[in-house]
Amino acid sequence: MRRPVRWMLDGPSDASRADVERRIRWLVTITAVLSNIGGALVVLVLATVVLPDPDDVSATRQQGNVALLFGYATAAIAVGVAVGLRSFRPIRGLFRTDRVLTEHEQRLVLRAPLRLMRVHVVLWGVASVGWAAINVFFEPLLALKLGLVCLLGGLTTCTIVYLLAERLFRPAVARALTTTVPPASRVPGVVTRSLLAWALGTAVPVLGVVLMGLAALTIADVAGRELAWTMVVLGATALVVGVGVTYLAARAMADPIDSVRLALTRVDRGDLRAEVPVYDGSEIGRLQAGFNHMVSGLRERELLQDLFGRQVGEDVAKIALQNGVELGGELRQVAVIFVDLVGSTRLAATRPPAEVVALLNEFFAVVVQVVGKHGGWINKFEGDAALAIFGAPVDLPGARTRALAAARELAERLAADVPQLSAAIGVSAGEAVAGHIGSEKRFEYTVIGDPVNEAARLTDLAKNTSARVLASGTVLDAAEADEAAHWEFTGEVTVRGRTRPTRTAAPRLPAMTPSDG
């Protein structure tokens, strides 16, 4: 039910700024006119029908007051519309502009309902003082009654105009403001709005009852029936006006809070694009702006976390964010893949730099995709080479089997997807130290140990083989049977930097069929 009403007040969400401003201007004008007409009629009824006059007030005097009220109300409404539109003119341009407003301009936008209310306060104030002044020479009690009734009616009408204007201005204010609230906006806050709702919904009718009691004490011939009608009318006014004003004040506070609640639900579901419109200059507006600032910080944190994860690997990033970072390392059983381009020096010398970079990005994209598919992660890129780790910083079941499968698939994918380049792959496994090295100001997560060195040396040897892939025999010994069936031992070699020979293995070549011969 609230959505159709909200659409009637706010209009279509895709409307232009000019259409929004034009729509609001007409709605505010209409509501202000109707509010003033209603207020004038209530004042007229209270002054001429409900509250009794002193005994010596003639019918001619009563008719003159009625004519004076109608005449002034007609002129005041016309003047109020003209002055209100004129005072609103500087703000119209701010509602239509697409540029970021200055703090002074933002304050003007937020205080637009107050500017409109000030116009009505002046008009109703003149009416209260003038009506009382005209009658004070004929009958002071009548002048006091008329002045107070007009003042109370005017205060109620002005407050209703402000609350309605504040609600109608929301779409334009939300578009004109940024996601922050300017300091010192000086608009009614939560406490002030609550007090206004109480004052106009409760205090004003009760004050009318008090005035009626004073009239009964000072005017001897107030009949019981007349007093009863007065109580009924003032009580009904308290109920109707109280409900209306309290509802407007409550919605002025509940709507922005509800928008924050709905946005929090989106954030809880992982949608960090959630943002609430800021259209209030009070504590509630600062709540809206604070939410937007918080979500902006979350988006920035997620971006940094994403970049951090891409730099060091998702598992390393998660552990660092959860437990913090300490320099040092721990012993872990890992499997390692080292991938290195063949002929990278000649490639750089014979091709333009931009083309070399593009080819390297294609090459590394395949490496990252295949390694990640099998559960590993890229520890570092070294110019034209990459080091992939399986089993650190978190344990990885079947790390050796995964590394062998990744090496086989990687050789096939590189040959198919990046045929312009040739790469050699080495696979090793064993115990290594994994952790953060460097200083407190600059560090990195890395894996150091014999498997890393052996994988690099096997890569150098693989450059001279047809398959361009070599694995350590220790990796093949610990692999699962299904994966080991795709490999075969090729001999032993003592790699540079080691004293013991390393058994080597390579992927089995496809079996030759008679038609191939």
Coordinates of N, CA and C in Angstrom, one line a residue, residues 305-452:
Q305 N 41.8 -6.3 -0.3 CA 41.9 -7.7 0.0 C 42.0 -8.5 -1.3
D306 N 41.2 -8.1 -2.3 CA 41.3 -8.8 -3.6 C 42.7 -8.6 -4.2
L307 N 43.2 -7.3 -4.2 CA 44.5 -7.1 -4.7 C 45.6 -7.8 -4.0
F308 N 45.5 -7.9 -2.6 CA 46.4 -8.6 -1.8 C 46.4 -10.1 -2.1
G309 N 45.2 -10.6 -2.3 CA 45.1 -12.0 -2.6 C 45.7 -12.3 -4.0
R310 N 45.5 -11.4 -4.9 CA 46.1 -11.7 -6.3 C 47.6 -11.6 -6.2
Q311 N 48.1 -10.7 -5.3 CA 49.6 -10.6 -5.2 C 50.2 -11.8 -4.5
V312 N 49.7 -12.2 -3.4 CA 50.3 -13.3 -2.6 C 49.6 -14.6 -2.7
G313 N 48.4 -14.7 -3.2 CA 47.6 -15.9 -3.2 C 46.5 -15.8 -2.2
E314 N 45.3 -16.4 -2.5 CA 44.2 -16.2 -1.7 C 44.4 -16.9 -0.3
D315 N 45.0 -18.0 -0.2 CA 45.2 -18.7 1.1 C 46.1 -17.9 2.0
V316 N 47.2 -17.4 1.4 CA 48.1 -16.6 2.1 C 47.4 -15.3 2.6
A317 N 46.6 -14.7 1.8 CA 45.9 -13.4 2.2 C 44.9 -13.7 3.3
K318 N 44.2 -14.8 3.2 CA 43.2 -15.1 4.3 C 43.9 -15.3 5.6
I319 N 45.0 -16.1 5.6 CA 45.7 -16.4 6.9 C 46.3 -15.1 7.4
A320 N 46.8 -14.2 6.6 CA 47.4 -13.0 7.0 C 46.3 -12.1 7.6
L321 N 45.1 -12.0 7.0 CA 44.1 -11.2 7.5 C 43.5 -11.7 8.8
Q322 N 43.4 -13.0 8.9 CA 42.9 -13.6 10.1 C 43.8 -13.6 11.3
N323 N 45.1 -14.0 11.1 CA 46.0 -14.2 12.1 C 47.1 -13.1 12.2
G324 N 47.1 -12.2 11.3 CA 48.2 -11.2 11.2 C 49.5 -11.8 10.6
V325 N 50.5 -11.0 10.5 CA 51.7 -11.5 9.8 C 52.9 -11.5 10.8
E326 N 53.6 -12.6 10.8 CA 54.8 -12.7 11.6 C 56.0 -13.1 10.7
L327 N 57.1 -12.4 10.9 CA 58.3 -12.9 10.1 C 58.7 -14.2 10.6
G328 N 59.1 -15.1 9.7 CA 59.6 -16.4 10.0 C 58.9 -17.4 9.1
G329 N 59.2 -18.7 9.4 CA 58.6 -19.7 8.6 C 58.4 -21.0 9.3
E330 N 57.8 -22.0 8.7 CA 57.5 -23.3 9.2 C 57.8 -24.3 8.2
L331 N 58.2 -25.5 8.7 CA 58.5 -26.6 7.8 C 57.2 -27.2 7.3
R332 N 57.1 -27.4 6.0 CA 55.9 -28.0 5.4 C 56.3 -29.0 4.2
Q333 N 55.5 -30.0 4.0 CA 55.7 -30.9 2.9 C 55.0 -30.3 1.7
V334 N 55.7 -29.9 0.7 CA 55.1 -29.2 -0.5 C 55.5 -29.9 -1.8
A335 N 54.7 -29.7 -2.8 CA 55.1 -30.0 -4.2 C 55.3 -28.7 -4.9
V336 N 56.2 -28.7 -5.9 CA 56.6 -27.4 -6.5 C 56.6 -27.6 -8.0
I337 N 56.1 -26.7 -8.7 CA 56.2 -26.6 -10.2 C 57.0 -25.3 -10.6
F338 N 58.0 -25.5 -11.4 CA 58.7 -24.3 -11.9 C 58.5 -24.3 -13.4
V339 N 58.1 -23.2 -13.9 CA 57.8 -23.0 -15.4 C 58.7 -21.9 -15.9
D340 N 59.4 -22.1 -17.0 CA 60.4 -21.1 -17.5 C 60.3 -21.1 -19.0
L341 N 60.3 -20.0 -19.6 CA 60.2 -19.8 -21.1 C 61.6 -20.3 -21.7
V342 N 61.5 -20.8 -22.9 CA 62.7 -21.2 -23.6 C 62.9 -20.1 -24.7
G343 N 64.1 -19.6 -24.7 CA 64.4 -18.5 -25.7 C 63.8 -17.2 -25.4
S344 N 63.7 -16.8 -24.1 CA 63.1 -15.5 -23.8 C 64.0 -14.4 -24.2
T345 N 65.3 -14.5 -24.2 CA 66.2 -13.5 -24.6 C 66.0 -13.1 -26.0
R346 N 66.0 -14.1 -26.9 CA 65.8 -13.9 -28.3 C 64.4 -13.3 -28.6
L347 N 63.4 -13.7 -27.8 CA 62.0 -13.2 -27.9 C 62.0 -11.7 -27.7
A348 N 62.7 -11.3 -26.6 CA 62.7 -9.8 -26.3 C 63.5 -9.0 -27.3
A349 N 64.5 -9.7 -27.9 CA 65.3 -8.9 -28.9 C 64.7 -8.8 -30.3
T350 N 63.7 -9.7 -30.6 CA 63.2 -9.8 -32.0 C 61.8 -9.2 -32.0
R351 N 61.1 -8.9 -30.9 CA 59.7 -8.5 -31.0 C 59.6 -7.1 -30.2
P352 N 58.6 -6.3 -30.5 CA 58.4 -5.0 -29.8 C 58.1 -5.3 -28.4
P353 N 58.4 -4.4 -27.5 CA 58.2 -4.6 -26.0 C 56.7 -4.9 -25.7
A354 N 55.8 -4.1 -26.4 CA 54.4 -4.3 -26.1 C 53.9 -5.7 -26.5
E355 N 54.4 -6.2 -27.6 CA 54.0 -7.6 -28.0 C 54.6 -8.6 -27.1
V356 N 55.8 -8.4 -26.6 CA 56.4 -9.3 -25.6 C 55.6 -9.4 -24.3
V357 N 55.1 -8.2 -23.9 CA 54.3 -8.2 -22.7 C 53.0 -8.9 -22.9
A358 N 52.4 -8.7 -24.0 CA 51.1 -9.3 -24.3 C 51.3 -10.8 -24.4
L359 N 52.3 -11.3 -25.0 CA 52.6 -12.8 -25.0 C 52.8 -13.3 -23.6
L360 N 53.6 -12.6 -22.8 CA 53.9 -13.0 -21.4 C 52.6 -13.1 -20.6
N361 N 51.7 -12.1 -20.8 CA 50.4 -12.2 -20.1 C 49.6 -13.4 -20.5
E362 N 49.6 -13.7 -21.8 CA 48.9 -14.9 -22.3 C 49.5 -16.1 -21.7
F363 N 50.8 -16.2 -21.6 CA 51.5 -17.3 -21.1 C 51.2 -17.5 -19.6
F364 N 51.3 -16.4 -18.8 CA 51.0 -16.5 -17.4 C 49.6 -16.7 -17.1
A365 N 48.7 -16.3 -17.9 CA 47.2 -16.5 -17.7 C 46.9 -18.0 -17.7
V366 N 47.5 -18.7 -18.7 CA 47.4 -20.2 -18.8 C 48.0 -20.9 -17.5
V367 N 49.1 -20.4 -17.1 CA 49.8 -21.0 -16.0 C 49.0 -20.8 -14.7
V368 N 48.4 -19.6 -14.5 CA 47.6 -19.3 -13.3 C 46.4 -20.2 -13.3
Q369 N 45.7 -20.3 -14.5 CA 44.5 -21.0 -14.6 C 44.7 -22.5 -14.3
V370 N 45.7 -23.1 -14.9 CA 45.9 -24.5 -14.8 C 46.3 -24.9 -13.3
V371 N 47.2 -24.1 -12.8 CA 47.7 -24.3 -11.4 C 46.6 -24.2 -10.4
G372 N 45.8 -23.1 -10.6 CA 44.6 -23.0 -9.7 C 43.6 -24.1 -9.8
K373 N 43.4 -24.6 -11.0 CA 42.5 -25.6 -11.2 C 42.8 -26.9 -10.4
H374 N 44.1 -27.1 -10.2 CA 44.6 -28.3 -9.5 C 44.9 -28.0 -8.0
G375 N 44.5 -26.8 -7.5 CA 44.7 -26.6 -6.1 C 45.9 -25.9 -5.7
G376 N 46.8 -25.5 -6.6 CA 48.0 -24.8 -6.3 C 47.9 -23.3 -6.4
W377 N 48.9 -22.6 -6.2 CA 48.9 -21.1 -6.3 C 50.3 -20.7 -6.8
I378 N 50.3 -19.5 -7.4 CA 51.5 -19.0 -7.9 C 52.2 -18.2 -6.8
N379 N 53.3 -18.6 -6.4 CA 54.1 -18.0 -5.3 C 54.7 -16.7 -5.8
K380 N 55.3 -16.8 -7.0 CA 55.9 -15.6 -7.6 C 56.1 -15.7 -9.1
F381 N 56.2 -14.6 -9.7 CA 56.6 -14.5 -11.1 C 58.0 -13.9 -11.2
E382 N 58.8 -14.5 -12.0 CA 60.2 -14.1 -12.0 C 60.6 -13.8 -13.5
G383 N 60.1 -12.6 -13.9 CA 60.4 -12.2 -15.3 C 59.6 -13.1 -16.3
D384 N 60.3 -14.2 -16.8 CA 59.7 -15.1 -17.8 C 59.5 -16.4 -17.2
A385 N 59.4 -16.5 -15.8 CA 59.3 -17.8 -15.1 C 58.2 -17.6 -14.0
A386 N 57.7 -18.8 -13.6 CA 56.7 -18.8 -12.5 C 57.0 -20.0 -11.6
L387 N 56.8 -19.7 -10.3 CA 56.9 -20.8 -9.2 C 55.6 -21.0 -8.6
A388 N 55.1 -22.3 -8.8 CA 53.8 -22.7 -8.2 C 54.0 -23.6 -7.0
I389 N 53.2 -23.5 -6.0 CA 53.3 -24.3 -4.8 C 52.0 -25.0 -4.5
F390 N 52.2 -26.3 -4.1 CA 51.0 -27.1 -3.7 C 51.3 -27.6 -2.3
G391 N 50.5 -27.2 -1.3 CA 50.6 -27.7 0.1 C 51.1 -26.6 1.1
A392 N 51.2 -25.4 0.7 CA 51.5 -24.3 1.6 C 50.8 -23.1 1.1
P393 N 50.3 -22.2 2.0 CA 50.4 -22.3 3.5 C 49.4 -23.2 4.2
V394 N 48.5 -23.8 3.5 CA 47.6 -24.8 4.1 C 47.8 -26.2 3.5
D395 N 47.5 -27.2 4.2 CA 47.7 -28.5 3.7 C 46.8 -28.8 2.5
L396 N 47.4 -29.6 1.6 CA 46.6 -29.9 0.4 C 46.7 -31.4 0.2
P397 N 45.6 -32.2 0.4 CA 45.7 -33.6 0.2 C 46.1 -33.9 -1.3
G398 N 47.0 -34.9 -1.4 CA 47.4 -35.3 -2.7 C 48.1 -34.3 -3.5
A399 N 49.0 -33.5 -2.8 CA 49.7 -32.4 -3.4 C 50.6 -32.9 -4.5
R400 N 51.3 -34.0 -4.4 CA 52.2 -34.5 -5.4 C 51.4 -34.9 -6.6
T401 N 50.3 -35.6 -6.4 CA 49.5 -36.0 -7.6 C 48.9 -34.8 -8.3
R402 N 48.5 -33.8 -7.6 CA 47.9 -32.6 -8.2 C 49.0 -31.9 -9.0
A403 N 50.2 -31.8 -8.4 CA 51.3 -31.1 -9.1 C 51.7 -31.8 -10.5
L404 N 51.7 -33.2 -10.5 CA 52.0 -33.9 -11.7 C 50.9 -33.7 -12.7
A405 N 49.6 -33.8 -12.3 CA 48.5 -33.6 -13.2 C 48.6 -32.1 -13.8
A406 N 48.9 -31.2 -12.9 CA 48.9 -29.8 -13.4 C 50.1 -29.6 -14.4
A407 N 51.2 -30.3 -14.2 CA 52.4 -30.1 -15.1 C 52.0 -30.7 -16.5
R408 N 51.4 -31.9 -16.5 CA 51.0 -32.5 -17.8 C 50.0 -31.6 -18.5
E409 N 48.9 -31.1 -17.8 CA 48.0 -30.3 -18.5 C 48.6 -29.0 -18.9
L410 N 49.5 -28.4 -18.1 CA 50.1 -27.2 -18.4 C 50.9 -27.2 -19.7
A411 N 51.6 -28.3 -19.9 CA 52.4 -28.5 -21.1 C 51.5 -28.6 -22.4
E412 N 50.3 -29.2 -22.2 CA 49.4 -29.4 -23.3 C 48.7 -28.0 -23.6
R413 N 48.3 -27.3 -22.6 CA 47.6 -26.0 -22.8 C 48.5 -25.0 -23.3
L414 N 49.7 -24.9 -22.9 CA 50.7 -23.9 -23.4 C 50.9 -24.1 -24.9
A415 N 51.1 -25.4 -25.3 CA 51.4 -25.7 -26.7 C 50.1 -25.3 -27.5
A416 N 49.0 -25.5 -27.0 CA 47.7 -25.2 -27.8 C 47.4 -23.8 -27.8
D417 N 47.5 -23.1 -26.6 CA 46.9 -21.7 -26.4 C 48.0 -20.7 -26.7
V418 N 49.2 -21.0 -26.5 CA 50.3 -20.0 -26.8 C 51.4 -20.6 -27.6
P419 N 51.1 -21.0 -28.9 CA 52.1 -21.7 -29.7 C 53.3 -20.9 -30.0
Q420 N 53.2 -19.5 -29.9 CA 54.3 -18.7 -30.2 C 55.5 -18.8 -29.2
L421 N 55.2 -19.4 -28.0 CA 56.1 -19.5 -27.0 C 56.4 -21.0 -26.7
S422 N 57.6 -21.2 -26.2 CA 57.9 -22.6 -25.7 C 58.4 -22.5 -24.3
A423 N 57.9 -23.4 -23.5 CA 58.2 -23.4 -22.0 C 58.7 -24.8 -21.5
A424 N 59.5 -24.8 -20.5 CA 59.9 -26.0 -19.9 C 59.4 -26.0 -18.5
I425 N 59.1 -27.2 -18.0 CA 58.4 -27.4 -16.7 C 59.2 -28.4 -15.8
G426 N 59.4 -28.1 -14.6 CA 60.1 -29.0 -13.6 C 59.2 -29.2 -12.4
V427 N 59.1 -30.4 -11.9 CA 58.3 -30.7 -10.8 C 59.1 -31.4 -9.7
S428 N 59.0 -31.0 -8.5 CA 59.7 -31.6 -7.4 C 58.8 -31.6 -6.1
A429 N 59.2 -32.3 -5.1 CA 58.5 -32.3 -3.8 C 59.4 -32.6 -2.7
G430 N 58.9 -32.2 -1.5 CA 59.7 -32.5 -0.3 C 59.5 -31.5 0.8
E431 N 60.4 -31.5 1.8 CA 60.2 -30.6 2.9 C 60.9 -29.2 2.6
A432 N 60.1 -28.1 2.9 CA 60.6 -26.8 2.6 C 60.1 -25.9 3.8
V433 N 60.8 -24.7 3.8 CA 60.4 -23.7 4.8 C 59.4 -22.7 4.1
A434 N 58.3 -22.5 4.6 CA 57.3 -21.6 4.1 C 57.0 -20.5 5.1
G435 N 57.0 -19.3 4.7 CA 56.7 -18.2 5.6 C 57.1 -16.8 5.1
H436 N 57.0 -15.8 5.9 CA 57.2 -14.4 5.5 C 58.7 -14.1 5.8
I437 N 59.3 -13.5 4.8 CA 60.7 -13.1 4.9 C 60.8 -11.6 4.5
G438 N 61.7 -10.9 5.1 CA 61.9 -9.5 4.8 C 62.1 -8.7 6.1
S439 N 61.4 -7.5 6.1 CA 61.4 -6.7 7.3 C 60.0 -6.3 7.7
E440 N 59.8 -5.7 8.8 CA 58.5 -5.3 9.2 C 57.8 -4.3 8.2
K441 N 58.6 -3.6 7.5 CA 58.1 -2.6 6.5 C 57.9 -3.2 5.1
R442 N 58.6 -4.2 4.8 CA 58.5 -4.8 3.5 C 58.8 -6.3 3.6
F443 N 57.9 -7.1 3.3 CA 58.1 -8.6 3.4 C 57.2 -9.3 2.3
E444 N 57.5 -10.6 2.1 CA 56.7 -11.4 1.2 C 56.7 -12.8 1.7
Y445 N 55.6 -13.5 1.3 CA 55.5 -14.9 1.6 C 56.2 -15.7 0.5
T446 N 57.0 -16.7 0.9 CA 57.7 -17.5 -0.1 C 58.0 -18.8 0.5
V447 N 58.5 -19.7 -0.4 CA 58.8 -21.1 0.0 C 60.3 -21.3 -0.4
I448 N 61.1 -21.7 0.6 CA 62.5 -21.9 0.4 C 62.9 -23.3 0.8
G449 N 63.7 -24.0 -0.1 CA 64.1 -25.3 0.3 C 64.6 -26.1 -1.0
D450 N 65.0 -27.3 -0.7 CA 65.5 -28.2 -1.7 C 64.5 -28.5 -2.9
P451 N 63.2 -28.6 -2.6 CA 62.3 -28.9 -3.7 C 62.2 -27.7 -4.7
V452 N 62.3 -26.5 -4.2 CA 62.3 -25.4 -5.1 C 63.6 -25.4 -6.0

